mmCIF file of C-alpha atoms and ligand atoms in Angstrom:
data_model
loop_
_atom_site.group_PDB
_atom_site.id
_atom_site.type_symbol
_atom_site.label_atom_id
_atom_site.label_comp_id
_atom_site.label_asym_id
_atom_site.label_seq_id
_atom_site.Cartn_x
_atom_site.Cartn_y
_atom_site.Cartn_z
ATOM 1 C CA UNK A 7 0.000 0.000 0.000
ATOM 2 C CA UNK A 8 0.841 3.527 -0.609
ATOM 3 C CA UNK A 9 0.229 5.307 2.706
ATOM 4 C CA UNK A 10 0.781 8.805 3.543
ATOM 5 C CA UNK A 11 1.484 9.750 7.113
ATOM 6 C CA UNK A 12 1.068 13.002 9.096
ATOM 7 C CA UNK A 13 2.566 13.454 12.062
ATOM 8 C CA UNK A 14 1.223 15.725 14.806
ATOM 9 C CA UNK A 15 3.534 18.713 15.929
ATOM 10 C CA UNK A 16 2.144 18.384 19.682
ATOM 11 C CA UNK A 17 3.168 14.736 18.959
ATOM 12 C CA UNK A 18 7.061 15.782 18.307
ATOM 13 C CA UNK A 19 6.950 18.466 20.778
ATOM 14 C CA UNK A 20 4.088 17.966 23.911
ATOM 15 C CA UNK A 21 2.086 20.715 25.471
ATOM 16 C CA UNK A 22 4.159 21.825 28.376
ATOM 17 C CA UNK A 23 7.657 20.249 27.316
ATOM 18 C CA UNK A 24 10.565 22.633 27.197
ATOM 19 C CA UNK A 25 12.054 23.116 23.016
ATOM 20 C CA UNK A 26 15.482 22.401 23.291
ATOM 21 C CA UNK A 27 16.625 20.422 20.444
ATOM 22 C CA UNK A 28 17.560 17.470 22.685
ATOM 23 C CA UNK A 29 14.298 17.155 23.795
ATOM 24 C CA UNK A 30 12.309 16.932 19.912
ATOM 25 C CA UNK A 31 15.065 14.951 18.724
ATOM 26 C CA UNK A 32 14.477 12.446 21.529
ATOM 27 C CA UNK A 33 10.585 12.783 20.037
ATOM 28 C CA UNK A 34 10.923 12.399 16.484
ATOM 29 C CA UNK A 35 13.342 9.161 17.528
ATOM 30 C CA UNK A 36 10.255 7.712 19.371
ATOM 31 C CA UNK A 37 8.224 8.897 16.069
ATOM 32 C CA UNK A 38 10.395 6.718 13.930
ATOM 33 C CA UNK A 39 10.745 3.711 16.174
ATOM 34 C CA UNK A 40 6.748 3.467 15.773
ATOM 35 C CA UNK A 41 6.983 4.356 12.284
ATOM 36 C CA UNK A 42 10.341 1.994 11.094
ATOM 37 C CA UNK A 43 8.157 -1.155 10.816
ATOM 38 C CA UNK A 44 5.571 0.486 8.317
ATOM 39 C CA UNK A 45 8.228 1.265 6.182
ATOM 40 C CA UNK A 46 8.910 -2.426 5.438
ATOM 41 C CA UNK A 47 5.668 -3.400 3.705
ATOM 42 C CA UNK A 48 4.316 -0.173 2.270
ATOM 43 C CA UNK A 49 5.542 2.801 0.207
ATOM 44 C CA UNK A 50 5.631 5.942 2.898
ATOM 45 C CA UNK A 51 4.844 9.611 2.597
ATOM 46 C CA UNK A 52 5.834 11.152 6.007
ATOM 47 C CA UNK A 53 4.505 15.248 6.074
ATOM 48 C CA UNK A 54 4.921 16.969 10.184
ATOM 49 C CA UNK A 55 3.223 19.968 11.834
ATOM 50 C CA UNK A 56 5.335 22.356 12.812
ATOM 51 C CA UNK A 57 2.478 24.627 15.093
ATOM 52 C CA UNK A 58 4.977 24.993 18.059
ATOM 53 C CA UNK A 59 8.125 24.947 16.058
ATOM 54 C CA UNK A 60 7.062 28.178 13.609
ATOM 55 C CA UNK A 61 5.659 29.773 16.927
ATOM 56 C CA UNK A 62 9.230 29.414 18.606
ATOM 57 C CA UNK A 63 11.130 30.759 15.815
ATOM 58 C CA UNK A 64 8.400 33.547 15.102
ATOM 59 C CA UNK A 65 9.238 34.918 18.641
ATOM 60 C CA UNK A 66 13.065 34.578 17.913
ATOM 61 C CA UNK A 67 12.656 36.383 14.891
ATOM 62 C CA UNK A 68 10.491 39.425 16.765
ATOM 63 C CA UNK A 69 13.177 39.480 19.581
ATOM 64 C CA UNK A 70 16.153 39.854 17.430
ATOM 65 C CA UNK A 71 17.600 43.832 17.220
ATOM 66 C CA UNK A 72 19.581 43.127 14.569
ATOM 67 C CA UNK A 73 16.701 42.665 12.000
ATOM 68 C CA UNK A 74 14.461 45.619 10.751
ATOM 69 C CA UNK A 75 11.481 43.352 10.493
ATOM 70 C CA UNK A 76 11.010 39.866 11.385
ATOM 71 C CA UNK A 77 11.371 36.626 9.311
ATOM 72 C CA UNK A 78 8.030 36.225 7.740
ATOM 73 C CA UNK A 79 6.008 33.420 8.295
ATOM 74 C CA UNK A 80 6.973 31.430 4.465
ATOM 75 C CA UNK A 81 10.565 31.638 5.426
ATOM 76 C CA UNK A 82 10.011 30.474 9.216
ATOM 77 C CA UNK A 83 7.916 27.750 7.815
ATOM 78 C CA UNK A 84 11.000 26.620 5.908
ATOM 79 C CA UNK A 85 12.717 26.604 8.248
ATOM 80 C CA UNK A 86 10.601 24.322 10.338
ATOM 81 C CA UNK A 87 11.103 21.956 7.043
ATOM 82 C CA UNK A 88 14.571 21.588 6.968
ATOM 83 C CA UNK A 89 14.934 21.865 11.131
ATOM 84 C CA UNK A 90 12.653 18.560 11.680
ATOM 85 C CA UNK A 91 12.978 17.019 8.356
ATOM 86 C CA UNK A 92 16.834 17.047 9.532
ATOM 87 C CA UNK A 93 15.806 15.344 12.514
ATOM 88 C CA UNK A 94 13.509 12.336 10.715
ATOM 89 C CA UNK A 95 15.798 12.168 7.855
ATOM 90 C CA UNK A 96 18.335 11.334 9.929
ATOM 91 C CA UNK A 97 16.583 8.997 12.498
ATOM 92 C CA UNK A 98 14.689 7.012 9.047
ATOM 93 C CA UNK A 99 18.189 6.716 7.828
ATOM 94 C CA UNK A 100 19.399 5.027 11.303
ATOM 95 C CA UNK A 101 16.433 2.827 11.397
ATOM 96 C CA UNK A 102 16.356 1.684 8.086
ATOM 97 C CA UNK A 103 19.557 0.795 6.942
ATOM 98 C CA UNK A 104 19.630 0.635 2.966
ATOM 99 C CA UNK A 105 16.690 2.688 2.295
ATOM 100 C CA UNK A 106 16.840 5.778 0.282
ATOM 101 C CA UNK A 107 14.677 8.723 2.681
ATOM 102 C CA UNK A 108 14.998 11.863 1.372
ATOM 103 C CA UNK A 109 13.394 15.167 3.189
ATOM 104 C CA UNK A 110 11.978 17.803 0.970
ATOM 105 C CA UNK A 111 11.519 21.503 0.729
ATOM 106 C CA UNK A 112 7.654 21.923 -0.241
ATOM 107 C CA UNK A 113 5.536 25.028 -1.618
ATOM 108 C CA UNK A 114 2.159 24.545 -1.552
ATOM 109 C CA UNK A 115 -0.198 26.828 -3.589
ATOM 110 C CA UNK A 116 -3.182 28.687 -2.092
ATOM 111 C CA UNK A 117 -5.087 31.384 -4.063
ATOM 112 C CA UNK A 118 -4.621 35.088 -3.012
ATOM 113 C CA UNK A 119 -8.251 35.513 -2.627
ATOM 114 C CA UNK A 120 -8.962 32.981 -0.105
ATOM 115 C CA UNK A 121 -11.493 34.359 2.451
ATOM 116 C CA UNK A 122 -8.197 33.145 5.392
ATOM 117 C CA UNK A 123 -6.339 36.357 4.336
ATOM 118 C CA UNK A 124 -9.196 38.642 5.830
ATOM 119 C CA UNK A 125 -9.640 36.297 8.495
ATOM 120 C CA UNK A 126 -6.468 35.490 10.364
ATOM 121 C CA UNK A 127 -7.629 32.190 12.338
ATOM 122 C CA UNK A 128 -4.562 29.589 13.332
ATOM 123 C CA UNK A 129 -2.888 29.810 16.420
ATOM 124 C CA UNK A 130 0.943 30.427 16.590
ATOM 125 C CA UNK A 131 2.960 30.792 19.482
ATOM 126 C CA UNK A 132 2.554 31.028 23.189
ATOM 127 C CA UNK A 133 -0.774 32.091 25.551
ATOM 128 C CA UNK A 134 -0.649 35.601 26.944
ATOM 129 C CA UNK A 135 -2.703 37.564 28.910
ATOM 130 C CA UNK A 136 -5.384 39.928 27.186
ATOM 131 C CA UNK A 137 -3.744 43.265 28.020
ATOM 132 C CA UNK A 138 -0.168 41.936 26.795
ATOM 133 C CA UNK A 139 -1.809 40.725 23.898
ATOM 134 C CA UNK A 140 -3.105 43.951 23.055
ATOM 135 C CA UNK A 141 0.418 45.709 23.470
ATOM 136 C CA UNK A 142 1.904 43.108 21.433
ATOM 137 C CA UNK A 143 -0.604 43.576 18.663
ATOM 138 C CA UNK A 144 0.057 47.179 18.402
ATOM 139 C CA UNK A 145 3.700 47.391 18.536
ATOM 140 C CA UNK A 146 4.096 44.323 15.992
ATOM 141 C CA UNK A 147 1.114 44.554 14.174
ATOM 142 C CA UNK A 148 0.103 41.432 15.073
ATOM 143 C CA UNK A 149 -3.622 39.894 15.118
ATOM 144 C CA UNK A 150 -4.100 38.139 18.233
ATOM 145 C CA UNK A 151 -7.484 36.126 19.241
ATOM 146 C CA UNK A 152 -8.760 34.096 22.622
ATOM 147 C CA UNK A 153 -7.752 31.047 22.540
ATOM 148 C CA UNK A 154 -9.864 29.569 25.960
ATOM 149 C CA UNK A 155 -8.998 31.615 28.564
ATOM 150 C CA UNK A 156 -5.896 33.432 27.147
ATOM 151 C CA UNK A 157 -4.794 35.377 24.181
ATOM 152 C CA UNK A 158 -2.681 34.173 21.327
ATOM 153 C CA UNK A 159 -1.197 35.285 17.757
ATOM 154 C CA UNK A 160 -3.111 34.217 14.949
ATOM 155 C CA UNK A 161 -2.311 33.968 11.254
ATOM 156 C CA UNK A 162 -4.289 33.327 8.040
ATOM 157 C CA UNK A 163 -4.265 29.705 7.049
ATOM 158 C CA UNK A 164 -5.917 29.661 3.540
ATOM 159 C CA UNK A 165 -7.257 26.200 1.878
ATOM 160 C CA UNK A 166 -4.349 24.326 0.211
ATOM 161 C CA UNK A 167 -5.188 23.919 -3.102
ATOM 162 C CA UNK A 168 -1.625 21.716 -4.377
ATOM 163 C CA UNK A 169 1.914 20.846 -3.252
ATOM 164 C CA UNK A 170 4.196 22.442 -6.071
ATOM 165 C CA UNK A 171 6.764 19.214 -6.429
ATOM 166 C CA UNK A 172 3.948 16.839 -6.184
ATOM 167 C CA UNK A 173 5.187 15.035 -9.721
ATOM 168 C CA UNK A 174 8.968 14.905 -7.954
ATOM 169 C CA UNK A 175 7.328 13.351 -4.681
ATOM 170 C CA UNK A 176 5.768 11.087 -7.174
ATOM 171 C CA UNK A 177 8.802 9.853 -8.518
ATOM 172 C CA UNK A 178 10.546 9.644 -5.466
ATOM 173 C CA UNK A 179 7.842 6.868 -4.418
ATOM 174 C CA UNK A 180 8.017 4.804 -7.811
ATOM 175 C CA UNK A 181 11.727 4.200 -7.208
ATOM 176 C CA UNK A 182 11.353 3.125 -3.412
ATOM 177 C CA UNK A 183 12.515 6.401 -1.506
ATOM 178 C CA UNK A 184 10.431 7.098 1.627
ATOM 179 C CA UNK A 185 9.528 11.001 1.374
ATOM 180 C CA UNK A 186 9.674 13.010 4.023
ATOM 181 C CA UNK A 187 7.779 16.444 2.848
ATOM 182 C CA UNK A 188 5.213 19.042 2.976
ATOM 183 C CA UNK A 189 5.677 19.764 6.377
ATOM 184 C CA UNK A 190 4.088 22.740 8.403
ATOM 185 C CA UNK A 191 1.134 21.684 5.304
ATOM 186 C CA UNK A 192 3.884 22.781 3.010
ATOM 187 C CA UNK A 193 5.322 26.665 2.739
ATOM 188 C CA UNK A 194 2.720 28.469 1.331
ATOM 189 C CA UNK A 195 3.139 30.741 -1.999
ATOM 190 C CA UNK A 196 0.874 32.507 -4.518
ATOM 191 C CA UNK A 197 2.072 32.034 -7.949
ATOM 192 C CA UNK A 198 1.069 35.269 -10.187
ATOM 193 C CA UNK A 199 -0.399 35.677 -13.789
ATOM 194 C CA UNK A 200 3.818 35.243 -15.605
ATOM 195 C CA UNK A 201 3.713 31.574 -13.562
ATOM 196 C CA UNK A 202 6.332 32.975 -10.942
ATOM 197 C CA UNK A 203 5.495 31.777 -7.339
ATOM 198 C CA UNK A 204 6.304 33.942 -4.505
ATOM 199 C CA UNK A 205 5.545 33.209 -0.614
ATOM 200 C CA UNK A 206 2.999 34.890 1.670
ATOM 201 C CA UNK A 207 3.017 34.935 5.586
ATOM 202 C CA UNK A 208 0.592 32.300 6.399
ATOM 203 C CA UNK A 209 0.701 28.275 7.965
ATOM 204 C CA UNK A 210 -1.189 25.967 5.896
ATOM 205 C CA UNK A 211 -2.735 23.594 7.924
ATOM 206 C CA UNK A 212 -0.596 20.266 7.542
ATOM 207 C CA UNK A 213 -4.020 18.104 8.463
ATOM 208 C CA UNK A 214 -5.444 19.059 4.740
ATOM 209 C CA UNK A 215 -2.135 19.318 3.068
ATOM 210 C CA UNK A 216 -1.138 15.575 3.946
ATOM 211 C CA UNK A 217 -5.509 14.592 2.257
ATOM 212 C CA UNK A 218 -4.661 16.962 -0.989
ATOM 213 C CA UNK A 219 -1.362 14.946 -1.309
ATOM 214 C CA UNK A 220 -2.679 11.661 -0.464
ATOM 215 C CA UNK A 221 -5.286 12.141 -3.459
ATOM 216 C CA UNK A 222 -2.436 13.967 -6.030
ATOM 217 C CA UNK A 223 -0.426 10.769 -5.198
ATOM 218 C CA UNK A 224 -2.959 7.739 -5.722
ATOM 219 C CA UNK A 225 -2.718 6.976 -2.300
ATOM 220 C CA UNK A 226 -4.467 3.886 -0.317
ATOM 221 C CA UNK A 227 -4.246 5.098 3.167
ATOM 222 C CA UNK A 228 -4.151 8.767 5.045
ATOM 223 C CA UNK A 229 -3.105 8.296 8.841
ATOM 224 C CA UNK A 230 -3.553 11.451 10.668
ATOM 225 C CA UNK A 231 -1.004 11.003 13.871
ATOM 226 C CA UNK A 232 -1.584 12.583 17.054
ATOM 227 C CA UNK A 233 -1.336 12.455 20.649
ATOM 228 C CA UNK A 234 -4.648 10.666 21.652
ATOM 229 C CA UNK A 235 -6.104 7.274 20.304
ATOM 230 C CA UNK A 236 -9.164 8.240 18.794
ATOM 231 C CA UNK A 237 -11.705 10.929 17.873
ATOM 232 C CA UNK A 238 -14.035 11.263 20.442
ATOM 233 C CA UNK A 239 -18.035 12.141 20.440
ATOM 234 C CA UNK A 240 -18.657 14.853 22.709
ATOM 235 C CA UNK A 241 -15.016 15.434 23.674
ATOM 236 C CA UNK A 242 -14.636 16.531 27.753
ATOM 237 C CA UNK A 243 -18.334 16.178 28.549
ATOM 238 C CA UNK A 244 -19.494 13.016 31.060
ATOM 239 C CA UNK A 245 -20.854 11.251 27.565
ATOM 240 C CA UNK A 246 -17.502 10.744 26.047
ATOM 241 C CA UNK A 247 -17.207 8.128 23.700
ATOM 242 C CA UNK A 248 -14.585 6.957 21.484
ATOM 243 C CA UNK A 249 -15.484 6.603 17.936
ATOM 244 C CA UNK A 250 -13.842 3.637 16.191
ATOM 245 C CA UNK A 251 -15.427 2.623 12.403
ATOM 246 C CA UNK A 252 -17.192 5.463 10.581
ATOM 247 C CA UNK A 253 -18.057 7.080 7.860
ATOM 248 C CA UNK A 254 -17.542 10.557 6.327
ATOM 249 C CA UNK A 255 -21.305 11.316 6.662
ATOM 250 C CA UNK A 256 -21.299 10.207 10.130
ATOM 251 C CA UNK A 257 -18.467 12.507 11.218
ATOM 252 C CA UNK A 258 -19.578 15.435 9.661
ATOM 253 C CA UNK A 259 -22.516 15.837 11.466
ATOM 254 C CA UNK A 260 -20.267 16.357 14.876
ATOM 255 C CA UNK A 261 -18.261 19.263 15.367
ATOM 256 C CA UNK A 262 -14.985 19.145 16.235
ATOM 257 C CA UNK A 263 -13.044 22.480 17.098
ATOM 258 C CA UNK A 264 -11.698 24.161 14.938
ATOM 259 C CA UNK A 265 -7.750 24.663 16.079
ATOM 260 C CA UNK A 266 -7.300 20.553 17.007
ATOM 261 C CA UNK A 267 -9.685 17.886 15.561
ATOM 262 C CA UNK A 268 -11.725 19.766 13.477
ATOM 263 C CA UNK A 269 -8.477 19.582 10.269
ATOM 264 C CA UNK A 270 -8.027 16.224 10.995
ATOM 265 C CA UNK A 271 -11.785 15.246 10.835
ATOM 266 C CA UNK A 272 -11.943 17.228 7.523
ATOM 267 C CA UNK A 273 -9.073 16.027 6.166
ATOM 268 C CA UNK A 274 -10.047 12.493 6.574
ATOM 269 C CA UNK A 275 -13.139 13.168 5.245
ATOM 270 C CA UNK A 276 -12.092 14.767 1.962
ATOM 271 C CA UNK A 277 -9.848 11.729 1.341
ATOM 272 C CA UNK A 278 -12.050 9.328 1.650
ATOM 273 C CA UNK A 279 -15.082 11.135 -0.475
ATOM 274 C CA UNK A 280 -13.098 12.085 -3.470
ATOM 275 C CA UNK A 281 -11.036 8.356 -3.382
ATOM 276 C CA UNK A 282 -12.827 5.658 -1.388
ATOM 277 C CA UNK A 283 -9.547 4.988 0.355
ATOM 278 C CA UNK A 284 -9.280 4.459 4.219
ATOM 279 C CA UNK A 285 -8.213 7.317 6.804
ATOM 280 C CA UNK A 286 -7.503 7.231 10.090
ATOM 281 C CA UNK A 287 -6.634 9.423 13.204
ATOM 282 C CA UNK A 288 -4.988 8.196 16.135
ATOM 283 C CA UNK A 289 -1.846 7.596 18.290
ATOM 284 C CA UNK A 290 1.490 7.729 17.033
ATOM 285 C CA UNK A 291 2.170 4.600 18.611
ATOM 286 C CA UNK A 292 -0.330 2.594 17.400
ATOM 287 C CA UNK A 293 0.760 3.629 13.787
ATOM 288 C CA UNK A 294 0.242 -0.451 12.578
ATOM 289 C CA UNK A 295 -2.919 -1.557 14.649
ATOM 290 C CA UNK A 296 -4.566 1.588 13.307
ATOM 291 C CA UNK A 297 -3.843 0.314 9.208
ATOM 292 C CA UNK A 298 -4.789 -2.962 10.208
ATOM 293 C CA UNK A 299 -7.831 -1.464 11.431
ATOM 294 C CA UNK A 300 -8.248 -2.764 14.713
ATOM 295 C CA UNK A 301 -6.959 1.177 16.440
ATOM 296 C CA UNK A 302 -7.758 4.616 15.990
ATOM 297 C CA UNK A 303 -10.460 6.019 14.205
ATOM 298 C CA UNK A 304 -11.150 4.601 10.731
ATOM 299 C CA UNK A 305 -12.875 6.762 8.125
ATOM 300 C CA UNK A 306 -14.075 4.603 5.155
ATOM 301 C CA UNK A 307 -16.674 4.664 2.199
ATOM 302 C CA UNK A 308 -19.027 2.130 4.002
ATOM 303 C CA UNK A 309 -17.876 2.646 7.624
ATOM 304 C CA UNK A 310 -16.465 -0.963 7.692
ATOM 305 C CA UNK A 311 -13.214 -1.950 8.745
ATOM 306 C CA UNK A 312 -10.979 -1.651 5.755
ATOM 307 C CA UNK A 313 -9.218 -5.269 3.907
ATOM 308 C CA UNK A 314 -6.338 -6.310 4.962
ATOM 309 C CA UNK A 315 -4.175 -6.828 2.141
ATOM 310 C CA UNK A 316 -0.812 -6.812 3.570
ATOM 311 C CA UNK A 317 -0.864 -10.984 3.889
ATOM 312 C CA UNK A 318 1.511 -12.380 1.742
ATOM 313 C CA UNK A 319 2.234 -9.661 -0.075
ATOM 314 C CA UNK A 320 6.472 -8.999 -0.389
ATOM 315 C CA UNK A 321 8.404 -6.740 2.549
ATOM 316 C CA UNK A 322 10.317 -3.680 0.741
ATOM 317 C CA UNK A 323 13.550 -4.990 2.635
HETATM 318 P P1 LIG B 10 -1.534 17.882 16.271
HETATM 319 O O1 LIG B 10 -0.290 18.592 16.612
HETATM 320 O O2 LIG B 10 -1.385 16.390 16.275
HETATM 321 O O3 LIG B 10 -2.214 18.395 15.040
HETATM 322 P P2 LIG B 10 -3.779 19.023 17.772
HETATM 323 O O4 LIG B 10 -3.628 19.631 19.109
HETATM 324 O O5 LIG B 10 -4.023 19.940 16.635
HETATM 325 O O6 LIG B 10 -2.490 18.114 17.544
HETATM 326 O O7 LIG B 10 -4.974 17.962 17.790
HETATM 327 C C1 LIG B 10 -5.016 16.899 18.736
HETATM 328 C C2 LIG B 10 -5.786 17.334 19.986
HETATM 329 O O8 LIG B 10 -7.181 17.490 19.675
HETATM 330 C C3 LIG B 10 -5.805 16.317 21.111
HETATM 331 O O9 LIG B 10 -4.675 16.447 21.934
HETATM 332 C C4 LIG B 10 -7.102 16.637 21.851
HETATM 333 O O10 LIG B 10 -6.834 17.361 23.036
HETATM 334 C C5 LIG B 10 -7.868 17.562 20.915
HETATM 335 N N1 LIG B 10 -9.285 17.239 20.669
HETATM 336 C C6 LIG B 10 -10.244 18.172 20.484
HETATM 337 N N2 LIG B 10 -11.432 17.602 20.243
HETATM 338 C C7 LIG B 10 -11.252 16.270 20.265
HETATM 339 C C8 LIG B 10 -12.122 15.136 20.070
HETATM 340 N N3 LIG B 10 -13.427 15.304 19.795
HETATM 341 N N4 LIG B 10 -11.597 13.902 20.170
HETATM 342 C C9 LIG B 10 -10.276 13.737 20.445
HETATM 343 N N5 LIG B 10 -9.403 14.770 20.639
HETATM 344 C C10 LIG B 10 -9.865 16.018 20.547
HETATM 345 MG MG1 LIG B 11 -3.129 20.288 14.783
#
């Protein structure tokens, strides 16, 4: 199977964990351990969030003195790229000795008209306090928006509409390389009326990115990795319940928030509608129980649990 994989950026970095580089190294290792034994029976597409990562290097950019203006938001998603695509380049290449891996740099067109430019609504960065966010939105002409009980920074995060490099992805695949790309949903750029592409300061969301790739690329399976085991119906309330088969139809008539589930709900949705294929959300760690369908939430046409065709079919290495 051809199976594309996104991995959660609260899943390489937790809520509440400092960012040193030792510490989301360590991560994406325990990413790749669960992730290695995939690799020896189907053809991999691995995309990452980079939520906490961009917000980090966002503030790093604002605090510098040296700089005029701070990095905008297509260059710090870039950087976010090559940063943890370093990082599971690396640890693929340690796990699987003799396999080609090869981590991208990834556009990914949106349209300069999308209704996200007027509406800045995705989360960057740390929680403040409503009267520091105010100050901070008027000295850096930032838009910030509650977030629960705090404040936070929030960017426009227009529709993706296609990875740029989709046809060298593509090719990657057919010759057995695993692909590490499109991560942070891909660095997001316009590209004008002559054909030339330039970026724009916005985070696509890497939940919809990794279900418009998984369709451009034919593939059978979109897992959606996170750091919980399934979608849950009504989410923090005493009537909690875990969700294991369903169908598109049957998750869109819940509502999922917007900032956390709700991309990952759509996402799986959209793949499945426009290919029949199977998606799934769920724990990092249960990476294999969730394809063979017995983990996670599965999204497929029919809402039954998908065929296992992995028997006897012929390991990669
Ligand atoms: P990622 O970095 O993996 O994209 P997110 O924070 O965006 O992580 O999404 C995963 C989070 O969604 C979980 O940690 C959980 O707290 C939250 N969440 C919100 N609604 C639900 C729900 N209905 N079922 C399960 N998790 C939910
Ligand atoms: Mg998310």
């Amino acid at each position: 199977m051809r199976v594309v994989i996104a991995l959660g950026g609260n899943a390489l970095l937790r809520r509440g964990e400092r960012p040193d580089a030792t510490v989301q190294h360590a991560n994406v290792r325990a990413a790749v351990a669960a992730l290695a034994p995939l690799a020896h029976r189907h053809e991999l597409v691995i995309t990452h969030g980079n939520g906490p990562q961009v917000g980090l290097l966002a503030l790093q950019s604002a605090a510098d003195r040296s700089l005029d203006r701070p990095f905008p938001f297509d260059v710090l998603g870039a950087e976010t790229q090559g940063m943890i695509g370093y990082w599971l380049l690396q640890s693929l290449q340690n796990a699987l000795p003799g396999r080609q891996v090869c981590a991208l740099l990834n556009q990914t067109l949106v349209s300069a008209a999308d209704p996200a430019f007027a509406d800045p609504a995705k989360f960057v960065g740390p929680v403040y306090e409503r009267e520091e966010a105010g100050r901070l939105a008027a000295e850096r002409g930032w838009t910030v928006k509650q977030d629960g009980p705090h404040w936070r920074r929030v960017v426009p995060s227009p529709d993706p509409q296609r990875v740029v490099e989709t046809r060298l992805i593509r090719l990657l695949l057919s010759s057995g390389t695993i692909a590490v790309c499109a991560g942070g949903g891909g660095v997001p750029v316009i590209r004008d009326e002559h054909g030339q592409l330039t970026g724009v300061e916005a985070v696509v969301d890497k939940d919809l990115t990794a279900a418009l790739l998984a369709e451009a690329l034919d593939a059978d399976a979109l897992l959606l990795l996170t750091d919980v085991p399934q979608v849950v119906r009504g989410y923090g309330t005493p009537d909690a319940e875990p969700i294991g088969h369903t169908t598109p139809a049957q998750l869109r008539a819940e509502h999922f928030p917007a900032g956390s589930m709700g991309p990952k709900t759509e996402a799986a949705c959209r793949f499945v509608e426009l290919t029949g294929g199977m998606a799934a959300i769920g724990a990092l760690g249960d990476a294999q129980a969730i394809l063979d369908g017995i983990a996670g939430t599965v999204v497929t046409p029919d809402g039954r649990p998908p065929q296992n065709d992995t028997d006897g079919s012929q390991d990669l290495i």
